[in-house]
Short mmCIF file of C-alpha atoms and ligand atoms in Angstrom, two decimals:
data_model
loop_
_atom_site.label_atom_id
_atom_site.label_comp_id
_atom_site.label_asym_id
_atom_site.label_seq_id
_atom_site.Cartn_x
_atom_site.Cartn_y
_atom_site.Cartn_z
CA UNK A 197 -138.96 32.48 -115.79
CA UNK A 198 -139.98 29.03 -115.11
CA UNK A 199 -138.85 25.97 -116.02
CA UNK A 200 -140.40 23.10 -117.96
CA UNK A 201 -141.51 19.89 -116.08
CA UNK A 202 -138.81 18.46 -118.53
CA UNK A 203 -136.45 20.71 -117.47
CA UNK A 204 -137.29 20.96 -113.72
CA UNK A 205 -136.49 17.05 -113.32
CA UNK A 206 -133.92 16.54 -115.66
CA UNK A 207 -131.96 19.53 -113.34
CA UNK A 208 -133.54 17.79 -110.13
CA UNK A 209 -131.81 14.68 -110.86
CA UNK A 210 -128.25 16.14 -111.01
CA UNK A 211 -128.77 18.25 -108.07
CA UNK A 212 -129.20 15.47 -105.86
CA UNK A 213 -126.49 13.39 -107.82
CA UNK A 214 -124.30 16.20 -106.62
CA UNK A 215 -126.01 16.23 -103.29
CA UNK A 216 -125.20 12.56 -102.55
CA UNK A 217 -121.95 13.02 -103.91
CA UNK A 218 -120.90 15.73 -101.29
CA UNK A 219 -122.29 13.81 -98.44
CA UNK A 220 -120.12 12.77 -95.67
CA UNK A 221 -121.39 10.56 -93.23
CA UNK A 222 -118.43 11.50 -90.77
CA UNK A 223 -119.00 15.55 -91.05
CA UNK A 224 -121.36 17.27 -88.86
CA UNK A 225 -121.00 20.68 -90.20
CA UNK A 226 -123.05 24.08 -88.85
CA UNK A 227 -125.90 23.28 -91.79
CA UNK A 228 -125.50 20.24 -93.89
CA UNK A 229 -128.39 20.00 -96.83
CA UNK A 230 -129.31 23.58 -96.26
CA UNK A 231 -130.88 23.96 -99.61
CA UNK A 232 -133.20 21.50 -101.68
CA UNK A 233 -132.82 21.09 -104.75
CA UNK A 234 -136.24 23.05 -105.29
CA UNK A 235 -134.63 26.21 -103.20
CA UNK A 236 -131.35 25.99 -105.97
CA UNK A 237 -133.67 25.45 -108.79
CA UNK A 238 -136.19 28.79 -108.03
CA UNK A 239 -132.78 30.22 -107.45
CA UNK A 240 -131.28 28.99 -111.28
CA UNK A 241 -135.34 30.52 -112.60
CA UNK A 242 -134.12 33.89 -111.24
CA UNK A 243 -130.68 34.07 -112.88
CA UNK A 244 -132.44 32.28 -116.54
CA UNK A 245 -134.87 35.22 -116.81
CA UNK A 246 -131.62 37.80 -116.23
CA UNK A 247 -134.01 39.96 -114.02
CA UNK A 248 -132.03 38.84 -110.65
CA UNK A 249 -132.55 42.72 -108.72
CA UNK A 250 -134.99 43.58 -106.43
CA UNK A 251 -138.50 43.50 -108.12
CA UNK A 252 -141.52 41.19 -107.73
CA UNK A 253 -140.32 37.85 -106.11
CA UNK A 254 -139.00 40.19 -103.14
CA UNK A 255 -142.34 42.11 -102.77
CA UNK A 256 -143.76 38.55 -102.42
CA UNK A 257 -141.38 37.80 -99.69
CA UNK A 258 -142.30 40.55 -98.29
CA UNK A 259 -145.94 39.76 -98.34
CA UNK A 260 -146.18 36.03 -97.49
CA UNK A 261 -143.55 36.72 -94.46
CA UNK A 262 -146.18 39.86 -93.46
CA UNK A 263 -148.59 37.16 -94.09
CA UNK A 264 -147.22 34.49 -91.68
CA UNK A 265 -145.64 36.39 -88.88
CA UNK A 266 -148.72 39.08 -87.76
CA UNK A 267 -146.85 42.22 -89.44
CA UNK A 268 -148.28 44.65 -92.14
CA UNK A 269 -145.12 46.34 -92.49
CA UNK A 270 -142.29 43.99 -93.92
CA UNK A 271 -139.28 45.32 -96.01
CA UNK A 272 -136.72 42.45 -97.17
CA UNK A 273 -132.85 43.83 -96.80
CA UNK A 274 -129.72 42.15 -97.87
CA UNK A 275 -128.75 40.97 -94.52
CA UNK A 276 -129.50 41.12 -90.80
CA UNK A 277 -127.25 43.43 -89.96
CA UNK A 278 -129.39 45.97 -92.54
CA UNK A 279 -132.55 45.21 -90.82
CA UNK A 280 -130.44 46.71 -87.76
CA UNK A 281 -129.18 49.27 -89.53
CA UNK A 282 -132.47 50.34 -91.13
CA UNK A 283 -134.25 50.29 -87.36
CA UNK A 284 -131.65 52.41 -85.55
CA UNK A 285 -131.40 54.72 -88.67
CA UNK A 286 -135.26 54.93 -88.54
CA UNK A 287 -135.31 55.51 -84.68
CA UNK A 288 -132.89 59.02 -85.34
CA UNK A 289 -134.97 59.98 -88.33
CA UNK A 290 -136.21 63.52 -88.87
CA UNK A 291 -139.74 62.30 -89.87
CA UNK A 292 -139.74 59.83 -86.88
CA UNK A 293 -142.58 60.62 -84.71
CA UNK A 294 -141.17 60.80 -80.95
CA UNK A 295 -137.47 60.20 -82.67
CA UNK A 296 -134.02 59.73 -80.72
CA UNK A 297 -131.36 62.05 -80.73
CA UNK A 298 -127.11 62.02 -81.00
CA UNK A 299 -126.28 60.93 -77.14
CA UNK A 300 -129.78 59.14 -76.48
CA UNK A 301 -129.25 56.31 -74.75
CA UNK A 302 -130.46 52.57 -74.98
CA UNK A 303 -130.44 49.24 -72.90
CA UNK A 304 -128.59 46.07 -74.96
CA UNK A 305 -127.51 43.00 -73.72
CA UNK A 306 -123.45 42.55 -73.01
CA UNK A 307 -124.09 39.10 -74.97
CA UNK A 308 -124.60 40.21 -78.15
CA UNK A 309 -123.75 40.19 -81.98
CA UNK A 310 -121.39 42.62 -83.49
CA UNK A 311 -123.99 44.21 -85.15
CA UNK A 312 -126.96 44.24 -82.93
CA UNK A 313 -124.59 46.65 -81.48
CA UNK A 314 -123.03 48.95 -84.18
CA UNK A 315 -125.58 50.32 -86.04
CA UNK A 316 -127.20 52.18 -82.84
CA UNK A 317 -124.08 53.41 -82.16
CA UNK A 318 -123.43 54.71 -85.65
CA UNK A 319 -126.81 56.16 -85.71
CA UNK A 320 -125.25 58.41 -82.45
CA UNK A 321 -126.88 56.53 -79.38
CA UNK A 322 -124.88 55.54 -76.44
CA UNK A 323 -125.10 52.12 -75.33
CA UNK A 324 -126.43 51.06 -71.60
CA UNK A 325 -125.11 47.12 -71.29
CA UNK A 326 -127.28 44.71 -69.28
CA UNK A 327 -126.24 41.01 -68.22
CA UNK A 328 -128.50 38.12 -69.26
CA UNK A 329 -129.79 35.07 -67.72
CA UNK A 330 -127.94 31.94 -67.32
CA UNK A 331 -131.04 30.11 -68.36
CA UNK A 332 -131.90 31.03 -71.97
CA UNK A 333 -128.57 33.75 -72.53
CA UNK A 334 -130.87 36.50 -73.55
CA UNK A 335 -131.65 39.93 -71.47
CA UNK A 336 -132.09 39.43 -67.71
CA UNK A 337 -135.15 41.53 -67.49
CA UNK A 338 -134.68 41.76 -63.38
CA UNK A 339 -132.38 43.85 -64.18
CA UNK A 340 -133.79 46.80 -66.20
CA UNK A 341 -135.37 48.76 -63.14
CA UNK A 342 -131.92 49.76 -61.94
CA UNK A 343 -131.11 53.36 -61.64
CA UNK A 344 -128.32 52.94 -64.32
CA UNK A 345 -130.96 52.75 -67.39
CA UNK A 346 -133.34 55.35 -66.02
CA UNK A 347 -132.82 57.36 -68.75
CA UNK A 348 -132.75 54.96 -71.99
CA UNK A 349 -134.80 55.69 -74.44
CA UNK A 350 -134.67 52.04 -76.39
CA UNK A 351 -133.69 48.72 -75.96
CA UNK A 352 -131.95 46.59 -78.16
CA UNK A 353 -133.78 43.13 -77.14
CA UNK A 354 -132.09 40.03 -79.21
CA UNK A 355 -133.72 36.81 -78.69
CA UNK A 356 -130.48 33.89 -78.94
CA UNK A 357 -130.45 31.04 -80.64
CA UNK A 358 -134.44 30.36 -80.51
CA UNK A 359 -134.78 31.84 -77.10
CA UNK A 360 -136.26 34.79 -75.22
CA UNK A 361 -137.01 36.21 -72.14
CA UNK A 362 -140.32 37.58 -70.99
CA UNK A 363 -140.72 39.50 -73.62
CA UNK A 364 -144.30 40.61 -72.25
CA UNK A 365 -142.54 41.89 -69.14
CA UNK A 366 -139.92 43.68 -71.49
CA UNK A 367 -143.10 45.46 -73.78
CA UNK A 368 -145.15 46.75 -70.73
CA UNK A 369 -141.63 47.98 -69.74
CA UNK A 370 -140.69 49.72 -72.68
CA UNK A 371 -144.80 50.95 -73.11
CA UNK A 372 -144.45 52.40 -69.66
CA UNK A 373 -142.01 54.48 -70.06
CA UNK A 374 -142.55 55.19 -73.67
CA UNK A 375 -139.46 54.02 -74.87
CA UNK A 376 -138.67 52.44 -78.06
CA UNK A 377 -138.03 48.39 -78.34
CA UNK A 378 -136.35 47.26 -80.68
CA UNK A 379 -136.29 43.33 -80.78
CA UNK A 380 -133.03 41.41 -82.78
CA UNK A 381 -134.89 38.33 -83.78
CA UNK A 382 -132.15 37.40 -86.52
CA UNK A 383 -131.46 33.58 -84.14
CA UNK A 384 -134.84 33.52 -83.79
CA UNK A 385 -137.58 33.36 -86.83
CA UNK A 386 -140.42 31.33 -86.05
CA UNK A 387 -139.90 31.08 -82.26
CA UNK A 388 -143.74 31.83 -80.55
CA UNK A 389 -143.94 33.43 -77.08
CA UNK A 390 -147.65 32.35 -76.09
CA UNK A 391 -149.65 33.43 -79.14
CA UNK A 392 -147.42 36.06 -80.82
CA UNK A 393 -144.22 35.50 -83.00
CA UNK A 394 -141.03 36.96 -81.28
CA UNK A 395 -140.06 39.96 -83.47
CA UNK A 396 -143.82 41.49 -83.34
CA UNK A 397 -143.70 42.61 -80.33
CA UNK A 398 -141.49 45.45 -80.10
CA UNK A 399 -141.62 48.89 -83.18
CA UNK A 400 -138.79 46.85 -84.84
CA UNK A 401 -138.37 43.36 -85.27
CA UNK A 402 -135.18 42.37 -87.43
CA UNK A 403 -134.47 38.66 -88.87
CA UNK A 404 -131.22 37.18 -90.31
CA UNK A 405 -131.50 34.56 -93.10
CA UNK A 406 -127.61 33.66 -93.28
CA UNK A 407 -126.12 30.58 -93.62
CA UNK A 408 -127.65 28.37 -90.63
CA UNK A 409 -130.24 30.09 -89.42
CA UNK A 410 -133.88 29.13 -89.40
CA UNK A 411 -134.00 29.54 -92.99
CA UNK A 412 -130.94 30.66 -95.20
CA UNK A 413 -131.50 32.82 -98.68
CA UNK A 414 -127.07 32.85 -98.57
CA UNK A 415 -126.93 36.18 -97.39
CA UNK A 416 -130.43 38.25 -96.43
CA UNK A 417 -132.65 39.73 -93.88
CA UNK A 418 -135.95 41.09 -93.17
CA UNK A 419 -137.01 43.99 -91.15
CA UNK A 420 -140.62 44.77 -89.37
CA UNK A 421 -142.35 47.82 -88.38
CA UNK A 422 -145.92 48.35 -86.78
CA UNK A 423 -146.80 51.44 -88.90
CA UNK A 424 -146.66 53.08 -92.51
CA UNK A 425 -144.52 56.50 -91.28
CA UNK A 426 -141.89 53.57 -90.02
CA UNK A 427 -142.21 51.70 -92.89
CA UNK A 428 -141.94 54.62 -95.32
CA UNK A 429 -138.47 55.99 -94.07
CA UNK A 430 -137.05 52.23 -93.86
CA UNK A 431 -138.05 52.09 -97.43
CA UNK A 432 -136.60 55.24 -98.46
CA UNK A 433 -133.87 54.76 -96.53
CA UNK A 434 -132.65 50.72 -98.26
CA UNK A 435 -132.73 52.22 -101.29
CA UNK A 436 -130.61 55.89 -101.97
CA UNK A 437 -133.38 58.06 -100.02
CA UNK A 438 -135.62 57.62 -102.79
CA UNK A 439 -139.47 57.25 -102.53
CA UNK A 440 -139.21 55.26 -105.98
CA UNK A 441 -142.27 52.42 -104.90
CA UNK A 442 -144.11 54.28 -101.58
CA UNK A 443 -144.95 57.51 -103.66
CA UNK A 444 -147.75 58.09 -106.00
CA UNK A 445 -145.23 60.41 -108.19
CA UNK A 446 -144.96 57.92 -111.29
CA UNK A 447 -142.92 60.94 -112.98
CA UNK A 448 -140.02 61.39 -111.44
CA UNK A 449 -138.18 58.02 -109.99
CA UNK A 450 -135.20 59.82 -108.59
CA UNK A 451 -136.91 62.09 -106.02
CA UNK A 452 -134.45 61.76 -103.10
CA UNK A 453 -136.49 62.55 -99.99
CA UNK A 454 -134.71 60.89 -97.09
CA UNK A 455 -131.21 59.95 -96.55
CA UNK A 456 -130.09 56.53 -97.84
CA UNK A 457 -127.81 53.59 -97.89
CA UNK A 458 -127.94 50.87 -99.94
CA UNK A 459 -129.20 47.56 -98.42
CA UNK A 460 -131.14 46.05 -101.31
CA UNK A 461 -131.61 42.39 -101.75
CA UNK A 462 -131.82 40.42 -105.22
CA UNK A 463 -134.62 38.73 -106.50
CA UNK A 464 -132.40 35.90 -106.77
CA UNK A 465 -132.01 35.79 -103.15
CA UNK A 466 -135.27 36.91 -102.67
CA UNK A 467 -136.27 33.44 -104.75
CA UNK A 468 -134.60 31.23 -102.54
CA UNK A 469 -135.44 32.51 -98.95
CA UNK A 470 -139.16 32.33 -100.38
CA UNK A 471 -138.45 28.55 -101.12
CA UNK A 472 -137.00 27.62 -97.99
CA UNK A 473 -139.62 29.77 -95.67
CA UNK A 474 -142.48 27.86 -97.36
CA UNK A 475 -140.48 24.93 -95.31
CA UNK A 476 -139.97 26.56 -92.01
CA UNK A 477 -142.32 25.03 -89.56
CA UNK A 478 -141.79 21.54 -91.32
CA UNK A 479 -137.66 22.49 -90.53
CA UNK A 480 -138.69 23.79 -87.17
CA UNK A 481 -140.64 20.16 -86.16
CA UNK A 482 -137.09 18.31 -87.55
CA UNK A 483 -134.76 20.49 -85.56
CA UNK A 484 -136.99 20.48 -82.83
CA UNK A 485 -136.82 16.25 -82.94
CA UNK A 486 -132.97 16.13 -83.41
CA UNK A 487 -132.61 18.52 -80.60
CA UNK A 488 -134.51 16.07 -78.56
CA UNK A 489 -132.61 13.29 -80.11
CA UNK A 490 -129.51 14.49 -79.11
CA UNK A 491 -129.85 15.08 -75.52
CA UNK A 492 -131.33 11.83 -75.01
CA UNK A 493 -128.57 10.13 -76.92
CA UNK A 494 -126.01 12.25 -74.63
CA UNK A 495 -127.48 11.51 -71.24
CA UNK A 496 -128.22 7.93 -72.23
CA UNK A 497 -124.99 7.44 -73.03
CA UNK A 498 -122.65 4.89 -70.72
CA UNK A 499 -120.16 7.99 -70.84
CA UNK A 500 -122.75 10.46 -69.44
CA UNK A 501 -121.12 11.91 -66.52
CA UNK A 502 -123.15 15.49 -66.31
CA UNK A 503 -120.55 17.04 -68.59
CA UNK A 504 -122.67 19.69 -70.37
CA UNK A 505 -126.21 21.51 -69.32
CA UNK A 506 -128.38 22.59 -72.35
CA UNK A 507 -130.40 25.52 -72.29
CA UNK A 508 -133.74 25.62 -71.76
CA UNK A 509 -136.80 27.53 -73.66
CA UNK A 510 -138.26 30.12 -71.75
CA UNK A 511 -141.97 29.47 -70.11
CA UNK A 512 -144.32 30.09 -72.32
CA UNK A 513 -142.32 29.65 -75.47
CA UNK A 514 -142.60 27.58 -78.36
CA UNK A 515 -139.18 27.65 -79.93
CA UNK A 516 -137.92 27.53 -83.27
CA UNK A 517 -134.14 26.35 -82.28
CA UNK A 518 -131.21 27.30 -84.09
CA UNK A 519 -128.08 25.38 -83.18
CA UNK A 520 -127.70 23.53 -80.55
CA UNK A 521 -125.91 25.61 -77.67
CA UNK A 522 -123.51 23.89 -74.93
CA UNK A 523 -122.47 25.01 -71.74
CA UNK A 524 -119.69 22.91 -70.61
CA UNK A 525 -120.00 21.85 -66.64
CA UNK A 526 -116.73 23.69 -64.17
CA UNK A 527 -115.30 20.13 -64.04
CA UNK A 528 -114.69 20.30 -67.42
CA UNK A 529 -113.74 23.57 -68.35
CA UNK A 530 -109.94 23.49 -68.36
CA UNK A 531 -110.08 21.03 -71.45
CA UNK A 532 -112.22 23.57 -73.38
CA UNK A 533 -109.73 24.65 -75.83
CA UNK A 534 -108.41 21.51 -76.69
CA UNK A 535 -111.80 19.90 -76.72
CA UNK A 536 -113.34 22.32 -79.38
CA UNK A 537 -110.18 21.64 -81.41
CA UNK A 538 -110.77 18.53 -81.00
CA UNK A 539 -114.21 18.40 -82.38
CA UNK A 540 -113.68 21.37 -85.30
CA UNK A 541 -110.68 18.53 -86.67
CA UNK A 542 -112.84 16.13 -86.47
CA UNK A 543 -115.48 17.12 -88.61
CA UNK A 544 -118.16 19.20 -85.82
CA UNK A 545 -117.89 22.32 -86.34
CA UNK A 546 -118.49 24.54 -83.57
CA UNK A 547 -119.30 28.59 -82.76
CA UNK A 548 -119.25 31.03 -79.79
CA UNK A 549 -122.44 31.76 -78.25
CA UNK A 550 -122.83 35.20 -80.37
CA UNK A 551 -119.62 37.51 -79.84
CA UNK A 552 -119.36 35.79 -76.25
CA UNK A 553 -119.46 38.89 -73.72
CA UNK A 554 -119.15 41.85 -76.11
CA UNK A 555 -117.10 43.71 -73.48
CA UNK A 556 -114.18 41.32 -74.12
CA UNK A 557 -113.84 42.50 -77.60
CA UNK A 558 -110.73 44.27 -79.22
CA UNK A 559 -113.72 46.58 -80.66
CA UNK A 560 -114.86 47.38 -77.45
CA UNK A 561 -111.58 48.79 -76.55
CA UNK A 562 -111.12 50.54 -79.43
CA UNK A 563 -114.49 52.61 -78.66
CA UNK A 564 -113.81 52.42 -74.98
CA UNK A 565 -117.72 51.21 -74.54
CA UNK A 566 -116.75 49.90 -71.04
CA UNK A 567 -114.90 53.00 -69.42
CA UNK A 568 -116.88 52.35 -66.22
CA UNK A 569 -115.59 48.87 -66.58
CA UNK A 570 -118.68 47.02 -65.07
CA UNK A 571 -118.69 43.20 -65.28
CA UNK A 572 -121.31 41.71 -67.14
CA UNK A 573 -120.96 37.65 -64.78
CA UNK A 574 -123.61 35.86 -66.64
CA UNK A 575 -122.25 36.66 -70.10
CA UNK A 576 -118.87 36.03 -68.91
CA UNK A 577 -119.54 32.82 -68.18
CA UNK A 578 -121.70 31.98 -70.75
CA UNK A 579 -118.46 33.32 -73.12
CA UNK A 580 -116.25 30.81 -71.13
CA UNK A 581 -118.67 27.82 -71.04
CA UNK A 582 -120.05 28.24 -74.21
CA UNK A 583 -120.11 26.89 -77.84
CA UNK A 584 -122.40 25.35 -80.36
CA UNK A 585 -122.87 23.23 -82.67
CA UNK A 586 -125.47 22.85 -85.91
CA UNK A 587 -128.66 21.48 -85.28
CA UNK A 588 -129.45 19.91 -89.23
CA UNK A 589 -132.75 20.32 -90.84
CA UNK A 590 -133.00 17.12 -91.98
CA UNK A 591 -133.46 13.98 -89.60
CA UNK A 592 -130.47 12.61 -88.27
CA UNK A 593 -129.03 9.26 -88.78
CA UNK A 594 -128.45 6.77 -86.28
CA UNK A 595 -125.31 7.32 -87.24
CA UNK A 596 -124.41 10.80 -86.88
CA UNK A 597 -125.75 10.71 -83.79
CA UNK A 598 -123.19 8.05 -82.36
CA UNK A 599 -121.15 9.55 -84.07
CA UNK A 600 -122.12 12.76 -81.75
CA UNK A 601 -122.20 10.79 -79.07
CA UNK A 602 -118.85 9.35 -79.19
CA UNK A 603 -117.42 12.75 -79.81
CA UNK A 604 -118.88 14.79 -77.26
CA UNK A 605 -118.09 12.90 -74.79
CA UNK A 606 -114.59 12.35 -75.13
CA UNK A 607 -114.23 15.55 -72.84
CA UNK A 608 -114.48 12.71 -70.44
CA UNK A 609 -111.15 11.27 -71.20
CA UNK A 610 -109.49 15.02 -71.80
CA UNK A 611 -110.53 15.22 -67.50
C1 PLP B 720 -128.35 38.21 -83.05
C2 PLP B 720 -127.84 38.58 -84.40
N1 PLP B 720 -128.11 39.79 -84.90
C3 PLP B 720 -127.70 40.16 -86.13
C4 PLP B 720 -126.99 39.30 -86.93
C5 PLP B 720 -126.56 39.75 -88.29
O1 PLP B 720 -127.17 39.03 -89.30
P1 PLP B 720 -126.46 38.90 -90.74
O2 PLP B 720 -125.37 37.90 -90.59
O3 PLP B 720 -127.55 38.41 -91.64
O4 PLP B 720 -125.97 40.23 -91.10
C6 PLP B 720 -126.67 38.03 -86.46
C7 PLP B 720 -125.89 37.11 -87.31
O5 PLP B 720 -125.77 35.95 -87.13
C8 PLP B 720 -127.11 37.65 -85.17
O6 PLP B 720 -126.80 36.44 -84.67
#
């Protein structure tokens, strides 16, 4: 349903009466103005015509995303974690061509996210953890020829926070040994590695579009595929094990072919991550200037005293950032604790860098994953040095950014 002109700007106007009522000059939270009022207003279209489950605004997701990113094969999910779900699930299919089985192992970085992790191991795979490099946090692909992952047969890839490795290096890899890659873009939609959008390059490439990231639809994901018998059993397999939408049998809607979970989107979702990824590269340029902004602010600063290094983008990569990451500097790192309470009371909001090193995790125990107990150095201290903070998608004011500035740096005075 769409809205009159009428309509459209009469609900415009209080949306951004709200907007500039709930802004706070003094806050600096993980995303601030996430949504525009046109993003809330395709989302209020969806709920008005009462059709808000998956139908035609998510096929057209689906489409312009296929459209943009280089992929044929695009199926919208509910979250990230489903587009990881739907990938390893796919990989331990029956109708999988050259498919994994219970015990197969795979390669995945001991910096991850919860559930880059999980689903493989739910599908019955064994995980293989790999450290990452201290330069942009993700996979440390020197380290793959070791004996130790001779026999995987994936790997989990996940590009952090706008970064990657060489993923080229990690392809040929996985192409010469004829093992499956699997590449967790959900930190990093929009990022390019020379010509080709991270998340193409492996047989999966998942995205996240929760709160924060490159573009937000509240809760959603997306997952890629490079051919039709991939794309087939992920499709069966987000909705029941049906093939209600990939079959030609008009008849019969409940023909239950494959096994199945639920991981359906809404339309209504579907609505608003369509209206924000119509904005991504503009939101890409703006976080790419405020990222600039802020390290020049911070090492302009009187009170610059090389307390923090920022990571940099891999070579050949042209980044879509999400958050700004921090590692602090060893002279510094006693004060951590008090210095990110510090900043989360006064209105910057920070995060780990993903689950830190997974290894560390009560989960981990639980499930024993480490019962060789290897150390993992790089993520370790990436998990002790690390934090970050939002990186808005709107420019930011000369004020926020002393305000930044000023808080920051009072690690200084915590010495
Ligand atoms: C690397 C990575 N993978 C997967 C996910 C899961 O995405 P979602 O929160 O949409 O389930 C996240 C979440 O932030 C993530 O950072």
């Amino acid at each position: 349903m769409r809205l009159s002109k009428r309509d459209y700007l009469y609900l415009e106007k209080l949306l951004k009466k709200f907007d500039r009522n709930t802004y706070n000059e003094k806050k600096y939270p993980l995303l601030e103005d996430g949504f525009t009022e046109s993003d809330i207003i395709k989302g209020i279209e969806v709920l008005l015509s009462k059709k808000i489950t998956m139908s035609n605004i998510t096929k057209k997701f689906e489409y312009e995303f296929g459209k943009f990113i280089g992929s044929k094969y695009c199926l919208m999910v509910n979250s990230g974690s489903s587009a990881n779900l739907l990938s390893a699930f796919a990989l331990i299919n029956p109708l999988k061509k050259n498919k994994l089985k219970k015990g197969d192992e795979f390669i995945i970085p001991s910096l991850c996210w919860s559930t880059s992790l999980w689903p493989f191991i739910q599908a019955g795979l064994k995980p293989k953890f790999i450290d990452v490099d201290i330069d942009n946090f993700c996979l440390d692909y020197n380290l793959v020829n070791n004996n130790y992952y001779k026999n995987c047969k994936a790997i989990v890839n996940i590009h952090i926070l706008g970064n990657c490795s060489n993923i080229e290096k990690i392809k040929k890899y996985s192409e010469n040994k004829n093992i499956h890659l699997i590449e967790d873009t959900c930190e990093a939609l929009g990022s390019k590695y020379k010509s080709k959008y991270l998340g193409t390059f492996g047989d999966f490439g998942t995205f996240s579009f929760y709160y924060s990231h490159q573009i937000t639809s509240g809760e959603g994901g997306m997952v890629i595929c490079k051919n039709l018998n991939d794309y087939k059993i992920m499709h069966s397999l987000r909705a029941h094990g049906w093939d209600r939408g990939i079959s030609n049998n008009k008849k019969n809607n409940f023909n239950f072919v494959n096994s199945g979970f639920n991981l359906r989107p809404l339309d209504l979702t579907a609505a608003i991550g369509l209206s924000q990824f119509k904005r991504l590269t503009n939101m890409m340029s703006i976080r790419k200037k405020n990222r600039n902004m802020i390290i020049e602010k911070l090492k302009n600063s009187p009170n610059w005293n090389n307390q923090f290094t920022f990571f940099k983008p891999s070579k050949n990569l042209k980044p879509s950032w999400f958050g700004f990451p921090i590692l602090i500097n060893n002279k510094y790192l006693k004060h951590k604790n008090k210095f990110l309470n510090y900043l989360n009371s006064n209105g910057i909001e920070t995060r780990p860098i993903l689950s830190g090193n997974f290894l560390n995790q009560p989960s981990s125990k639980l499930y024993k994953l480490n019962k060789n107990k290897l150390n993992f150095n790089i993520s370790e201290q990436i998990e002790k040095r690390g934090f970050f903070i939002g990186l808005p998608t709107t420019s930011l004011s000369r004020e926020k950014l002393a305000m930044l500035e000023k808080k920051l740096l009072t690690i200084e005075q915590l010495k």
